[in-house]
PDB file of C-alpha atoms in Angstrom:
ATOM      1  CA  MET A   1       8.998-124.813 -26.245  1.00 46.00           C
ATOM      2  CA  SER A   2       9.445-125.064 -30.008  1.00 46.00           C
ATOM      3  CA  ARG A   3      12.390-123.652 -31.893  1.00 47.00           C
ATOM      4  CA  THR A   4      10.245-120.906 -33.450  1.00 48.00           C
ATOM      5  CA  ALA A   5       8.944-119.700 -30.093  1.00 46.00           C
ATOM      6  CA  ALA A   6      12.351-118.888 -28.674  1.00 44.00           C
ATOM      7  CA  PRO A   7      13.265-116.119 -31.156  1.00 43.00           C
ATOM      8  CA  VAL A   8       9.831-114.480 -30.769  1.00 40.00           C
ATOM      9  CA  PHE A   9      10.289-114.446 -26.999  1.00 38.00           C
ATOM     10  CA  ALA A  10      13.776-112.959 -27.341  1.00 41.00           C
ATOM     11  CA  THR A  11      12.491-110.222 -29.655  1.00 42.00           C
ATOM     12  CA  THR A  12       9.639-109.386 -27.308  1.00 42.00           C
ATOM     13  CA  THR A  13      12.017-109.189 -24.363  1.00 43.00           C
ATOM     14  CA  ALA A  14      14.415-106.902 -26.231  1.00 45.00           C
ATOM     15  CA  SER A  15      11.645-104.536 -27.317  1.00 45.00           C
ATOM     16  CA  SER A  16      10.112-104.361 -23.852  1.00 46.00           C
ATOM     17  CA  ALA A  17      13.558-103.673 -22.365  1.00 49.00           C
ATOM     18  CA  GLY A  18      13.925-100.772 -24.786  1.00 52.00           C
ATOM     19  CA  SER A  19      10.599 -99.282 -23.729  1.00 56.00           C
ATOM     20  CA  HIS A  20      11.547 -99.789 -20.090  1.00 67.00           C
ATOM     21  CA  THR A  21      14.734 -97.820 -20.694  1.00 84.00           C
ATOM     22  CA  GLY A  22      12.685 -95.085 -22.371  1.00 87.00           C
ATOM     23  CA  ARG A  23      10.341 -94.936 -19.380  1.00 90.00           C
ATOM     24  CA  ALA A  24      13.273 -94.800 -16.986  1.00 90.00           C
ATOM     25  CA  ARG A  25      14.780 -91.912 -18.935  1.00 93.00           C
ATOM     26  CA  TRP A  26      11.444 -90.110 -18.947  1.00 95.00           C
ATOM     27  CA  ALA A  27      11.131 -90.634 -15.189  1.00 92.00           C
ATOM     28  CA  ARG A  28      14.650 -89.230 -14.595  1.00 93.00           C
ATOM     29  CA  VAL A  29      13.873 -86.171 -16.726  1.00 95.00           C
ATOM     30  CA  ALA A  30      10.523 -85.649 -14.984  1.00 96.00           C
ATOM     31  CA  LEU A  31      12.091 -85.967 -11.540  1.00 96.00           C
ATOM     32  CA  ARG A  32      14.882 -83.550 -12.442  1.00 96.00           C
ATOM     33  CA  SER A  33      12.293 -81.091 -13.788  1.00 97.00           C
ATOM     34  CA  VAL A  34      10.369 -81.272 -10.515  1.00 97.00           C
ATOM     35  CA  GLN A  35      13.626 -80.645  -8.632  1.00 97.00           C
ATOM     36  CA  VAL A  36      14.327 -77.541 -10.709  1.00 98.00           C
ATOM     37  CA  LEU A  37      10.780 -76.237 -10.230  1.00 98.00           C
ATOM     38  CA  LEU A  38      10.946 -76.808  -6.485  1.00 98.00           C
ATOM     39  CA  ALA A  39      14.366 -75.141  -6.332  1.00 98.00           C
ATOM     40  CA  LEU A  40      12.951 -72.113  -8.141  1.00 98.00           C
ATOM     41  CA  PHE A  41       9.927 -72.043  -5.835  1.00 98.00           C
ATOM     42  CA  TYR A  42      11.963 -72.290  -2.636  1.00 98.00           C
ATOM     43  CA  GLY A  43      14.633 -69.867  -3.845  1.00 97.00           C
ATOM     44  CA  ILE A  44      12.431 -67.182  -5.352  1.00 97.00           C
ATOM     45  CA  ALA A  45       8.900 -67.448  -3.985  1.00 96.00           C
ATOM     46  CA  SER A  46       9.699 -68.618  -0.476  1.00 97.00           C
ATOM     47  CA  ALA A  47      13.234 -67.626   0.580  1.00 98.00           C
ATOM     48  CA  LEU A  48      13.616 -64.311  -1.243  1.00 98.00           C
ATOM     49  CA  PRO A  49      10.702 -62.510   0.491  1.00 98.00           C
ATOM     50  CA  LYS A  50      12.114 -63.536   3.861  1.00 97.00           C
ATOM     51  CA  LEU A  51      15.673 -62.549   3.009  1.00 98.00           C
ATOM     52  CA  ILE A  52      14.715 -59.113   1.675  1.00 98.00           C
ATOM     53  CA  ALA A  53      12.265 -58.591   4.560  1.00 97.00           C
ATOM     54  CA  HIS A  54       9.244 -58.184   2.313  1.00 97.00           C
ATOM     55  CA  PRO A  55       6.377 -56.647   4.338  1.00 97.00           C
ATOM     56  CA  SER A  56       4.225 -59.771   3.950  1.00 95.00           C
ATOM     57  CA  ALA A  57       6.982 -61.966   5.386  1.00 96.00           C
ATOM     58  CA  VAL A  58       7.692 -59.532   8.211  1.00 96.00           C
ATOM     59  CA  GLU A  59       3.972 -59.397   9.060  1.00 95.00           C
ATOM     60  CA  SER A  60       3.713 -63.203   9.100  1.00 94.00           C
ATOM     61  CA  PHE A  61       6.688 -63.640  11.406  1.00 96.00           C
ATOM     62  CA  ASP A  62       5.455 -60.849  13.688  1.00 95.00           C
ATOM     63  CA  LYS A  63       2.092 -62.631  13.930  1.00 92.00           C
ATOM     64  CA  ILE A  64       3.877 -65.860  14.915  1.00 93.00           C
ATOM     65  CA  GLY A  65       5.963 -63.896  17.407  1.00 94.00           C
ATOM     66  CA  TRP A  66       9.306 -65.112  16.118  1.00 94.00           C
ATOM     67  CA  GLY A  67      10.743 -61.842  14.782  1.00 92.00           C
ATOM     68  CA  SER A  68      13.242 -61.092  12.055  1.00 95.00           C
ATOM     69  CA  GLY A  69      15.969 -63.469  13.252  1.00 96.00           C
ATOM     70  CA  ALA A  70      13.788 -66.505  12.636  1.00 96.00           C
ATOM     71  CA  MET A  71      12.595 -65.036   9.338  1.00 97.00           C
ATOM     72  CA  TYR A  72      16.150 -64.646   8.027  1.00 98.00           C
ATOM     73  CA  THR A  73      17.166 -68.071   9.356  1.00 97.00           C
ATOM     74  CA  ILE A  74      14.256 -69.859   7.694  1.00 98.00           C
ATOM     75  CA  GLY A  75      14.840 -67.888   4.485  1.00 98.00           C
ATOM     76  CA  ALA A  76      18.512 -68.920   4.498  1.00 98.00           C
ATOM     77  CA  LEU A  77      17.578 -72.565   5.125  1.00 98.00           C
ATOM     78  CA  GLU A  78      15.094 -72.495   2.245  1.00 98.00           C
ATOM     79  CA  LEU A  79      17.652 -70.917  -0.070  1.00 98.00           C
ATOM     80  CA  ALA A  80      20.300 -73.459   0.936  1.00 98.00           C
ATOM     81  CA  GLY A  81      17.786 -76.261   0.336  1.00 98.00           C
ATOM     82  CA  ALA A  82      16.886 -74.831  -3.066  1.00 98.00           C
ATOM     83  CA  VAL A  83      20.525 -74.743  -4.149  1.00 98.00           C
ATOM     84  CA  ALA A  84      21.232 -78.190  -2.698  1.00 97.00           C
ATOM     85  CA  LEU A  85      18.284 -79.675  -4.643  1.00 97.00           C
ATOM     86  CA  LEU A  86      20.289 -78.899  -7.784  1.00 97.00           C
ATOM     87  CA  ILE A  87      23.555 -80.496  -6.590  1.00 95.00           C
ATOM     88  CA  PRO A  88      23.515 -84.249  -7.296  1.00 94.00           C
ATOM     89  CA  LEU A  89      25.458 -85.213  -4.176  1.00 93.00           C
ATOM     90  CA  LEU A  90      23.132 -83.204  -1.903  1.00 95.00           C
ATOM     91  CA  GLN A  91      19.728 -83.641  -3.550  1.00 96.00           C
ATOM     92  CA  SER A  92      18.393 -86.408  -1.271  1.00 95.00           C
ATOM     93  CA  VAL A  93      19.525 -84.672   1.908  1.00 96.00           C
ATOM     94  CA  ALA A  94      18.097 -81.367   0.670  1.00 97.00           C
ATOM     95  CA  ALA A  95      14.719 -82.921  -0.087  1.00 97.00           C
ATOM     96  CA  THR A  96      14.654 -84.539   3.351  1.00 97.00           C
ATOM     97  CA  ALA A  97      15.624 -81.292   5.105  1.00 97.00           C
ATOM     98  CA  LEU A  98      13.058 -79.255   3.178  1.00 98.00           C
ATOM     99  CA  SER A  99      10.419 -81.872   4.058  1.00 98.00           C
ATOM    100  CA  ALA A 100      11.265 -81.427   7.729  1.00 98.00           C
ATOM    101  CA  LEU A 101      10.980 -77.663   7.290  1.00 97.00           C
ATOM    102  CA  MET A 102       7.541 -78.215   5.738  1.00 98.00           C
ATOM    103  CA  VAL A 103       6.432 -80.225   8.769  1.00 98.00           C
ATOM    104  CA  GLY A 104       7.268 -77.168  10.861  1.00 96.00           C
ATOM    105  CA  ALA A 105       5.462 -74.882   8.410  1.00 96.00           C
ATOM    106  CA  PHE A 106       2.388 -77.118   8.586  1.00 97.00           C
ATOM    107  CA  ILE A 107       2.343 -76.956  12.385  1.00 96.00           C
ATOM    108  CA  VAL A 108       2.749 -73.170  12.325  1.00 95.00           C
ATOM    109  CA  GLN A 109      -0.054 -72.823   9.770  1.00 95.00           C
ATOM    110  CA  LEU A 110      -2.347 -74.880  12.008  1.00 95.00           C
ATOM    111  CA  THR A 111      -1.497 -73.135  15.258  1.00 94.00           C
ATOM    112  CA  ALA A 112      -0.701 -69.507  14.410  1.00 93.00           C
ATOM    113  CA  PHE A 113      -2.856 -69.072  11.310  1.00 92.00           C
ATOM    114  CA  ASN A 114      -5.851 -71.262  12.244  1.00 92.00           C
ATOM    115  CA  GLY A 115      -5.186 -73.718   9.431  1.00 91.00           C
ATOM    116  CA  GLN A 116      -5.170 -71.108   6.664  1.00 91.00           C
ATOM    117  CA  ASN A 117      -2.924 -72.435   3.847  1.00 92.00           C
ATOM    118  CA  ALA A 118      -2.026 -75.491   5.950  1.00 95.00           C
ATOM    119  CA  ALA A 119      -2.363 -77.735   2.902  1.00 96.00           C
ATOM    120  CA  THR A 120       0.462 -75.948   1.055  1.00 96.00           C
ATOM    121  CA  PRO A 121       3.347 -77.455   3.075  1.00 97.00           C
ATOM    122  CA  LEU A 122       1.743 -80.895   2.816  1.00 97.00           C
ATOM    123  CA  ILE A 123       1.405 -80.566  -0.957  1.00 97.00           C
ATOM    124  CA  LEU A 124       5.053 -79.484  -1.222  1.00 97.00           C
ATOM    125  CA  MET A 125       6.143 -82.448   0.894  1.00 97.00           C
ATOM    126  CA  VAL A 126       4.831 -84.988  -1.618  1.00 97.00           C
ATOM    127  CA  PRO A 127       7.363 -84.275  -4.401  1.00 98.00           C
ATOM    128  CA  LEU A 128      10.109 -83.684  -1.810  1.00 98.00           C
ATOM    129  CA  ILE A 129       9.559 -87.140  -0.327  1.00 97.00           C
ATOM    130  CA  VAL A 130       9.553 -88.660  -3.818  1.00 97.00           C
ATOM    131  CA  ILE A 131      12.859 -86.903  -4.590  1.00 97.00           C
ATOM    132  CA  ALA A 132      14.401 -87.986  -1.277  1.00 96.00           C
ATOM    133  CA  TRP A 133      13.442 -91.599  -1.948  1.00 96.00           C
ATOM    134  CA  ALA A 134      14.328 -91.668  -5.655  1.00 95.00           C
ATOM    135  CA  ARG A 135      17.685 -89.971  -5.095  1.00 94.00           C
ATOM    136  CA  ARG A 136      18.565 -91.901  -1.927  1.00 93.00           C
ATOM    137  CA  GLY A 137      21.725 -93.169  -3.625  1.00 90.00           C
ATOM    138  CA  SER A 138      23.134 -89.654  -3.476  1.00 87.00           C
ATOM    139  CA  GLY A 139      22.619 -89.700   0.283  1.00 84.00           C
ATOM    140  CA  ARG A 140      24.612 -92.912   0.544  1.00 86.00           C
ATOM    141  CA  GLU A 141      27.316 -91.399  -1.651  1.00 88.00           C
ATOM    142  CA  LEU A 142      27.441 -88.294   0.547  1.00 88.00           C
ATOM    143  CA  LEU A 143      27.746 -90.468   3.631  1.00 85.00           C
ATOM    144  CA  GLY A 144      30.675 -92.279   2.006  1.00 85.00           C
ATOM    145  CA  VAL A 145      32.371 -88.964   1.262  1.00 84.00           C
ATOM    146  CA  VAL A 146      31.921 -87.812   4.843  1.00 85.00           C
ATOM    147  CA  ARG A 147      33.304 -91.094   6.190  1.00 84.00           C
ATOM    148  CA  ARG A 148      36.372 -90.876   3.938  1.00 83.00           C
ATOM    149  CA  GLY A 149      37.147 -87.399   5.221  1.00 77.00           C
ATOM    150  CA  SER A 150      39.414 -85.016   3.316  1.00 60.00           C
ATOM    151  CA  THR A 151      40.334 -87.657   0.746  1.00 63.00           C
ATOM    152  CA  GLY A 152      36.651 -87.977  -0.095  1.00 58.00           C
ATOM    153  CA  ALA A 153      36.213 -84.211  -0.211  1.00 61.00           C
ATOM    154  CA  ARG A 154      39.122 -83.973  -2.637  1.00 67.00           C
ATOM    155  CA  ALA A 155      37.537 -86.686  -4.800  1.00 65.00           C
ATOM    156  CA  VAL A 156      34.234 -84.794  -4.818  1.00 63.00           C
ATOM    157  CA  GLY A 157      36.041 -81.594  -5.753  1.00 66.00           C
ATOM    158  CA  GLU A 158      37.736 -83.365  -8.615  1.00 68.00           C
ATOM    159  CA  ARG A 159      34.411 -84.865  -9.674  1.00 64.00           C
ATOM    160  CA  LEU A 160      32.891 -81.374  -9.731  1.00 63.00           C
ATOM    161  CA  GLY A 161      35.786 -80.085 -11.821  1.00 64.00           C
ATOM    162  CA  TYR A 162      37.901 -78.392  -9.163  1.00 65.00           C
ATOM    163  CA  GLY A 163      41.609 -79.010  -8.783  1.00 58.00           C
ATOM    164  CA  ARG A 164      42.291 -79.958 -12.377  1.00 52.00           C
TER     165      ARG A 164
END
């Protein structure tokens, strides 16, 4: 390689690294935006009707034969998942749990509702799986906190701004 080629290569590498950083930032912002949208969907459009016993939710759970107890439980799980999607330490676990809930919703749609709207849980699972995979580091961090016990919980509290 000639002496003039080396600086050109170094410049090209530096500029491509800068664009890579820009793409990574864009990807983080996009992923966070999807998390917020999913949290809003699960909290408002999915959990709220169940928790306030909206007639459409009551009718659906009566058709399944599960009753109001299951309706409130699933609504509470969806709301907890929506909130946890917004908490960095819990986001991977929340996405995984909501994905599992969507597997159940898919099965119910197929069996109790003859496949009507069965694609909806599958469509919702796609971004949830992406979030669970992309944020898997938060799952490892959560596991470390759980393993450390109360010392870890105190450290998380301090990280969140409590106990100062």
